[in-house]
CSV table of C-alpha atoms in Angstrom, one decimal:
chain,number,residue,atom,x,y,z
A,1,MET,CA,0.0,0.0,0.0
A,2,TYR,CA,1.3,3.4,-1.0
A,3,LEU,CA,1.2,5.2,2.3
A,4,GLN,CA,3.0,2.4,4.1
A,5,GLU,CA,6.0,3.1,2.0
A,6,PHE,CA,6.6,6.2,4.1
A,7,GLU,CA,6.8,4.4,7.4
A,8,LYS,CA,10.6,4.4,7.2
A,9,PHE,CA,10.7,8.2,7.2
A,10,GLN,CA,10.5,10.3,10.3
A,11,SER,CA,10.6,13.8,8.9
A,12,ILE,CA,7.9,14.3,6.2
A,13,TYR,CA,6.9,17.5,4.4
A,14,ILE,CA,3.6,17.8,2.6
A,15,GLN,CA,3.8,20.5,0.0
A,16,CYS,CA,0.9,22.2,-1.8
A,17,HIS,CA,1.5,23.9,-5.1
A,18,ASP,CA,2.3,27.7,-5.1
A,19,SER,CA,-0.8,29.8,-4.5
A,20,PRO,CA,-2.7,26.8,-3.1
A,21,ASP,CA,-6.4,26.3,-3.6
A,22,ALA,CA,-8.9,24.4,-1.5
A,23,ASP,CA,-8.2,21.1,-3.1
A,24,ALA,CA,-4.5,21.3,-2.5
A,25,ILE,CA,-5.0,22.5,1.1
A,26,GLY,CA,-7.6,19.8,1.8
A,27,SER,CA,-5.6,16.9,0.4
A,28,GLY,CA,-2.5,18.2,2.1
A,29,PHE,CA,-4.2,18.5,5.4
A,30,ALA,CA,-5.5,14.9,5.2
A,31,LEU,CA,-2.0,13.5,4.7
A,32,TYR,CA,-0.7,15.8,7.4
A,33,GLU,CA,-3.2,14.4,9.9
A,34,TYR,CA,-2.5,10.8,8.9
A,35,PHE,CA,1.2,11.1,9.3
A,36,ARG,CA,0.9,13.2,12.5
A,37,GLN,CA,-1.2,10.4,14.1
A,38,MET,CA,1.5,7.9,12.9
A,39,GLY,CA,3.9,9.8,15.2
A,40,LYS,CA,5.9,11.4,12.3
A,41,GLU,CA,7.4,14.9,12.4
A,42,VAL,CA,5.3,16.4,9.7
A,43,HIS,CA,4.9,19.8,8.1
A,44,LEU,CA,2.2,21.1,5.7
A,45,ILE,CA,3.8,23.8,3.6
A,46,TYR,CA,3.5,26.0,0.5
A,47,ALA,CA,5.8,28.5,-1.2
A,48,GLY,CA,6.0,30.9,-4.1
A,49,GLY,CA,5.5,34.6,-4.5
A,50,THR,CA,1.9,34.8,-3.3
A,51,ARG,CA,0.6,34.3,0.2
A,52,ILE,CA,-2.9,32.9,0.9
A,53,THR,CA,-5.3,35.9,0.9
A,54,LYS,CA,-8.5,34.5,-0.6
A,55,PRO,CA,-11.3,35.0,2.0
A,56,SER,CA,-12.7,31.5,1.7
A,57,LEU,CA,-9.3,29.9,2.1
A,58,LYS,CA,-8.5,32.1,5.2
A,59,ILE,CA,-11.8,30.9,6.7
A,60,MET,CA,-10.8,27.3,5.8
A,61,LEU,CA,-7.5,27.6,7.5
A,62,GLU,CA,-8.9,29.3,10.6
A,63,ARG,CA,-12.2,27.4,11.2
A,64,LEU,CA,-10.8,24.0,10.3
A,65,SER,CA,-7.5,24.5,12.2
A,66,ILE,CA,-5.2,23.7,9.3
A,67,PRO,CA,-1.6,24.4,10.2
A,68,ILE,CA,-0.2,25.3,6.8
A,69,GLU,CA,3.1,27.2,6.8
A,70,TYR,CA,4.6,29.5,4.2
A,71,ARG,CA,8.2,28.4,3.6
A,72,GLU,CA,11.1,29.8,1.7
A,73,GLU,CA,13.3,26.8,2.6
A,74,VAL,CA,13.1,23.4,4.3
A,75,THR,CA,15.6,21.6,6.5
A,76,ASP,CA,16.1,18.0,7.5
A,77,CYS,CA,13.5,16.8,5.0
A,78,GLU,CA,13.6,13.0,4.5
A,79,ALA,CA,10.5,12.8,2.4
A,80,LEU,CA,8.6,15.5,0.5
A,81,ILE,CA,5.2,14.7,-0.9
A,82,THR,CA,3.6,17.2,-3.3
A,83,VAL,CA,-0.2,17.3,-3.4
A,84,ASP,CA,-2.4,18.5,-6.3
A,85,CYS,CA,0.7,19.1,-8.3
A,86,GLN,CA,3.9,17.4,-9.6
A,87,TYR,CA,7.5,18.0,-8.5
A,88,ASN,CA,9.2,20.1,-11.2
A,89,GLY,CA,5.8,20.5,-12.8
A,90,GLY,CA,6.1,24.3,-13.1
A,91,ASN,CA,3.6,25.5,-10.5
A,92,ILE,CA,5.5,24.5,-7.4
A,93,THR,CA,8.7,25.8,-5.8
A,94,CYS,CA,11.0,22.8,-5.6
A,95,PHE,CA,12.8,22.1,-2.3
A,96,ASP,CA,15.5,19.5,-1.8
A,97,ALA,CA,14.6,16.3,-0.1
A,98,ALA,CA,16.1,12.8,0.3
A,99,GLN,CA,13.0,11.4,-1.3
A,100,THR,CA,10.4,13.2,-3.3
A,101,ALA,CA,6.9,11.8,-4.0
A,102,MET,CA,3.7,13.0,-5.7
A,103,VAL,CA,0.0,12.6,-5.1
A,104,ASP,CA,-2.1,14.2,-7.8
A,105,HIS,CA,-5.2,14.0,-10.0
A,106,HIS,CA,-3.8,15.8,-13.1
A,107,LEU,CA,-2.3,14.1,-16.1
A,108,PRO,CA,1.4,13.4,-15.6
A,109,CYS,CA,3.6,16.2,-16.9
A,110,VAL,CA,6.9,14.9,-15.5
A,111,PRO,CA,8.5,11.5,-15.3
A,112,VAL,CA,6.8,9.3,-12.8
A,113,ASP,CA,8.0,6.3,-10.7
A,114,GLU,CA,6.8,4.1,-7.8
A,115,TRP,CA,6.7,7.2,-5.5
A,116,CYS,CA,4.0,8.8,-7.6
A,117,TYR,CA,0.3,8.1,-7.0
A,118,ILE,CA,-1.7,9.8,-9.7
A,119,VAL,CA,-5.3,9.1,-10.6
A,120,SER,CA,-6.0,11.5,-13.5
A,121,ASP,CA,-9.7,10.6,-13.8
A,122,CYS,CA,-10.6,11.9,-10.4
A,123,GLY,CA,-12.1,15.4,-10.1
A,124,SER,CA,-10.0,16.4,-7.1
A,125,CYS,CA,-6.8,15.5,-5.3
A,126,CYS,CA,-8.9,15.3,-2.1
A,127,THR,CA,-10.6,12.2,-3.7
A,128,VAL,CA,-7.2,10.6,-4.4
A,129,VAL,CA,-6.0,11.1,-0.9
A,130,TRP,CA,-9.3,9.8,0.5
A,131,MET,CA,-8.8,6.7,-1.6
A,132,LEU,CA,-5.3,6.2,-0.1
A,133,LEU,CA,-6.6,6.7,3.5
A,134,GLU,CA,-9.5,4.3,2.8
A,135,GLU,CA,-6.9,1.7,1.7
A,136,VAL,CA,-5.2,1.8,5.1
A,137,GLY,CA,-8.4,1.9,7.0
A,138,TYR,CA,-8.2,5.5,8.1
A,139,ASP,CA,-11.8,6.8,8.6
A,140,VAL,CA,-11.8,10.6,8.0
A,141,ARG,CA,-15.4,10.9,9.3
A,142,LYS,CA,-14.1,10.7,12.8
A,143,ASP,CA,-12.6,14.2,12.4
A,144,ARG,CA,-15.3,16.7,11.4
A,145,LYS,CA,-12.8,19.3,10.4
A,146,LEU,CA,-10.9,17.0,8.2
A,147,ALA,CA,-14.1,15.6,6.6
A,148,THR,CA,-15.1,19.2,5.9
A,149,ALA,CA,-11.8,20.1,4.3
A,150,LEU,CA,-11.9,17.1,1.9
A,151,TYR,CA,-15.5,17.8,1.0
A,152,TYR,CA,-14.8,21.5,0.3
A,153,GLY,CA,-11.8,20.5,-1.8
A,154,LEU,CA,-13.9,18.3,-4.0
A,155,TYR,CA,-16.7,20.9,-4.1
A,156,SER,CA,-14.3,23.6,-5.3
A,157,ASP,CA,-12.5,21.6,-7.9
A,158,THR,CA,-15.6,20.1,-9.5
A,159,GLY,CA,-17.6,23.3,-10.1
A,160,GLN,CA,-19.7,22.9,-7.0
A,161,PHE,CA,-20.1,19.1,-7.8
A,162,SER,CA,-21.4,19.8,-11.3
A,163,GLU,CA,-18.3,18.1,-12.9
A,164,ILE,CA,-18.2,14.9,-11.0
A,165,TYR,CA,-17.6,11.9,-13.3
A,166,HIS,CA,-15.4,9.4,-11.5
A,167,PRO,CA,-17.3,7.0,-9.2
A,168,LYS,CA,-14.9,7.7,-6.4
A,169,ASP,CA,-15.7,11.4,-6.4
A,170,ARG,CA,-19.4,10.6,-6.0
A,171,GLU,CA,-18.6,8.0,-3.3
A,172,MET,CA,-16.5,10.4,-1.2
A,173,ARG,CA,-19.1,13.2,-1.6
A,174,ASP,CA,-21.9,10.9,-0.3
A,175,TYR,CA,-19.7,9.3,2.3
A,176,LEU,CA,-18.7,12.6,3.9
A,177,ALA,CA,-22.0,14.5,3.5
A,178,ASP,CA,-23.4,13.8,7.0
A,179,SER,CA,-20.0,14.3,8.7
A,180,ILE,CA,-19.1,17.9,7.7
A,181,ASP,CA,-19.6,21.2,9.5
A,182,ARG,CA,-22.3,22.8,7.4
A,183,GLU,CA,-21.9,26.2,9.0
A,184,VAL,CA,-18.2,26.4,8.0
A,185,MET,CA,-19.0,25.0,4.6
A,186,GLU,CA,-21.6,27.7,4.0
A,187,ASN,CA,-19.2,30.4,5.2
A,188,MET,CA,-16.5,29.2,2.8
A,189,VAL,CA,-18.9,28.9,-0.2
A,190,ASN,CA,-20.2,32.5,0.4
A,191,SER,CA,-16.8,34.1,0.8
A,192,ASN,CA,-15.2,33.4,-2.5
A,193,LEU,CA,-14.3,37.0,-3.4
A,194,SER,CA,-13.3,40.2,-1.6
A,195,ARG,CA,-14.8,43.5,-2.7
A,196,ARG,CA,-11.4,44.4,-4.3
A,197,GLU,CA,-11.5,41.1,-6.3
A,198,LEU,CA,-15.0,41.8,-7.4
A,199,ALA,CA,-13.8,45.1,-8.9
A,200,ILE,CA,-10.9,43.4,-10.6
A,201,ALA,CA,-13.2,40.7,-12.0
A,202,GLY,CA,-15.6,43.4,-13.2
A,203,ARG,CA,-12.9,45.3,-15.1
A,204,ALA,CA,-11.6,42.1,-16.7
A,205,LEU,CA,-15.1,41.0,-17.8
A,206,SER,CA,-16.0,44.4,-19.3
A,207,ASP,CA,-12.9,44.7,-21.5
A,208,TYR,CA,-11.8,41.5,-23.3
A,209,TYR,CA,-10.6,40.3,-26.6
A,210,TYR,CA,-12.8,37.9,-28.6
A,211,ASP,CA,-11.8,36.0,-31.8
A,212,GLU,CA,-15.0,35.4,-33.9
A,213,THR,CA,-13.3,32.9,-36.2
A,214,TYR,CA,-12.2,30.5,-33.4
A,215,GLU,CA,-14.6,31.6,-30.7
A,216,PHE,CA,-12.1,32.2,-28.0
A,217,ALA,CA,-11.8,35.0,-25.5
A,218,VAL,CA,-8.7,36.5,-23.7
A,219,LEU,CA,-9.2,38.4,-20.5
A,220,HIS,CA,-6.5,40.4,-18.7
A,221,THR,CA,-6.7,41.2,-15.0
A,222,ASP,CA,-4.9,43.5,-12.6
A,223,PRO,CA,-2.4,41.7,-10.3
A,224,CYS,CA,-4.4,39.5,-8.0
A,225,ASP,CA,-4.6,36.2,-6.2
A,226,PRO,CA,-4.1,33.5,-8.9
A,227,ASN,CA,-7.3,31.8,-7.6
A,228,LEU,CA,-9.3,34.7,-8.9
A,229,LEU,CA,-8.3,33.9,-12.4
A,230,GLY,CA,-10.1,30.6,-12.1
A,231,VAL,CA,-13.2,32.3,-10.8
A,232,ILE,CA,-13.3,34.7,-13.8
A,233,SER,CA,-12.6,32.0,-16.3
A,234,ASP,CA,-15.4,29.8,-14.9
A,235,LEU,CA,-17.8,32.7,-15.5
A,236,ALA,CA,-16.5,33.7,-18.9
A,237,ILE,CA,-16.8,30.1,-20.3
A,238,GLN,CA,-20.5,30.2,-19.6
A,239,VAL,CA,-21.0,33.0,-22.1
A,240,ALA,CA,-22.7,31.9,-25.4
A,241,GLY,CA,-20.3,31.9,-28.3
A,242,ILE,CA,-17.2,31.5,-26.1
A,243,GLY,CA,-15.9,28.0,-26.5
A,244,VAL,CA,-12.4,28.6,-25.0
A,245,CYS,CA,-11.2,31.4,-22.7
A,246,VAL,CA,-7.8,32.3,-21.2
A,247,VAL,CA,-7.6,34.7,-18.3
A,248,TYR,CA,-4.2,36.0,-17.3
A,249,SER,CA,-2.5,38.3,-15.0
A,250,GLU,CA,1.1,39.6,-14.8
A,251,THR,CA,3.4,38.7,-11.9
A,252,PRO,CA,6.9,40.0,-11.1
A,253,ILE,CA,8.5,37.1,-13.1
A,254,GLY,CA,5.9,36.3,-15.8
A,255,TYR,CA,2.3,35.7,-16.7
A,256,LYS,CA,-0.1,33.4,-14.9
A,257,MET,CA,-3.0,31.9,-16.9
A,258,SER,CA,-6.3,30.1,-16.2
A,259,ILE,CA,-7.7,28.2,-19.2
A,260,ARG,CA,-11.2,26.8,-19.7
A,261,SER,CA,-12.8,24.9,-22.6
A,262,SER,CA,-16.4,23.9,-23.3
A,263,ALA,CA,-15.5,22.9,-26.9
A,264,GLY,CA,-15.4,19.1,-27.1
A,265,ASP,CA,-12.5,19.1,-29.5
A,266,VAL,CA,-10.3,21.4,-27.6
A,267,GLU,CA,-8.6,19.9,-24.5
A,268,ALA,CA,-7.7,22.6,-22.0
A,269,SER,CA,-4.6,20.8,-20.8
A,270,ARG,CA,-3.2,20.4,-24.3
A,271,LEU,CA,-4.0,24.0,-25.1
A,272,ALA,CA,-2.1,25.1,-21.9
A,273,ALA,CA,0.9,23.1,-22.9
A,274,HIS,CA,0.8,24.5,-26.4
A,275,ILE,CA,0.6,28.1,-25.2
A,276,SER,CA,3.4,27.7,-22.8
A,277,GLY,CA,5.6,25.5,-24.9
A,278,GLY,CA,9.2,26.6,-24.8
A,279,ILE,CA,8.5,29.7,-22.8
A,280,GLY,CA,6.9,28.3,-19.6
A,281,SER,CA,4.8,25.4,-18.4
A,282,GLY,CA,1.2,24.4,-18.4
A,283,GLY,CA,-1.3,21.5,-18.0
A,284,GLY,CA,-4.5,20.4,-16.3
A,285,ARG,CA,-7.6,18.5,-17.3
A,286,GLN,CA,-10.0,18.3,-20.3
A,287,THR,CA,-12.0,21.4,-19.4
A,288,LYS,CA,-9.8,23.2,-16.9
A,289,ALA,CA,-6.1,24.0,-17.0
A,290,GLY,CA,-3.5,26.5,-16.0
A,291,GLY,CA,-0.1,27.7,-17.1
A,292,PHE,CA,2.7,30.1,-16.6
A,293,VAL,CA,4.9,32.0,-19.0
A,294,GLN,CA,8.3,33.2,-17.8
A,295,ARG,CA,9.0,36.8,-18.8
A,296,LYS,CA,12.7,36.3,-19.2
A,297,ILE,CA,12.3,33.4,-21.7
A,298,LEU,CA,9.4,35.2,-23.4
A,299,ILE,CA,11.7,38.2,-24.1
A,300,GLU,CA,14.4,36.0,-25.4
A,301,VAL,CA,12.1,34.2,-27.8
A,302,TYR,CA,9.9,37.2,-28.7
A,303,PRO,CA,12.0,40.3,-28.1
A,304,ASP,CA,9.6,42.7,-29.9
A,305,ARG,CA,6.3,41.1,-29.1
A,306,LEU,CA,3.7,41.8,-26.4
A,307,PHE,CA,2.6,38.8,-24.3
A,308,GLU,CA,-1.1,39.1,-25.3
A,309,THR,CA,-0.2,39.1,-29.0
A,310,VAL,CA,1.9,35.9,-28.5
A,311,LEU,CA,-0.9,34.4,-26.5
A,312,GLN,CA,-3.6,35.1,-29.2
A,313,GLU,CA,-1.3,33.7,-31.9
A,314,ARG,CA,-0.6,30.5,-30.0
A,315,ILE,CA,-4.2,29.9,-29.3
A,316,ARG,CA,-5.1,30.4,-33.0
A,317,ASP,CA,-2.2,28.1,-34.0
A,318,TYR,CA,-3.5,25.4,-31.7
A,319,MET,CA,-7.1,25.8,-33.1
A,320,ARG,CA,-5.8,25.4,-36.6
A,321,GLY,CA,-4.3,22.0,-35.7
A,322,VAL,CA,-7.4,20.7,-34.0
A,323,VAL,CA,-9.6,18.5,-36.2
A,324,GLY,CA,-12.8,20.3,-37.1
A,325,ARG,CA,-11.4,23.7,-36.3
A,326,SER,CA,-9.7,24.5,-39.6
A,327,VAL,CA,-11.4,27.4,-41.4
């Protein structure tokens, strides 16, 4: 069994991707609690240029007593397990460890080995972790806070349960439904945006680029929490006539992107990889993906081009190569 392979380690770090979302935090918290109760010296951490500021996530950390730490370095790390991401996958700050491992639900974007547990069909990493805990007989329903964290992680990563397709996603949702803290759940659901973020979203939605030939939209936001990009793209993809949308914001070192597709012949993860190919990294799932373009490399490859121009051209280039999208 996968989790039993870590019994030989005493110092274990559970690392969420940079700018962690509810799914990363929930799945990381579950592994943290399991190893803590096994008597391990365990830390739940994240890194990167952005601290957690999203209101719903701050409620999640406070009300569910999740001890996540922001780290710029780690020491004495025997085993490091990344959750909801992949080591060297582009959306995580890589720390040194004697042994690295991955638990994820995205398609593999790096070489994998026996230390990687990836179930790409699952709607959330929380489901994958729940499967691992189920395998070793660890009942998360005994801990109301943990059950709520896993439930909210699935809720957040599956469009409020509207994108549940894997049987294990449905099974976990139903298994935990009577064990969660409904008051905390309601507070998190109703605190997705701050007023400042509402204003940022409004500006992005009121001024965007639309390509009528290929039916895609590109939206630019002011600097913001990366999770807001997903909120905006989830809304934009619901607009009639928009089959693909890319929402991006500028960071000190590059451009962060959130990508959505409702066009059956356009896979968001492949589009993300195409956009960022050679200038960054990207990946995700069929309908949802993300990516990052490094400014330094962008300037080297396109010294006289604006990022949005490059972005639009790469989207069109991908659309031309997709069967049924040639015009």
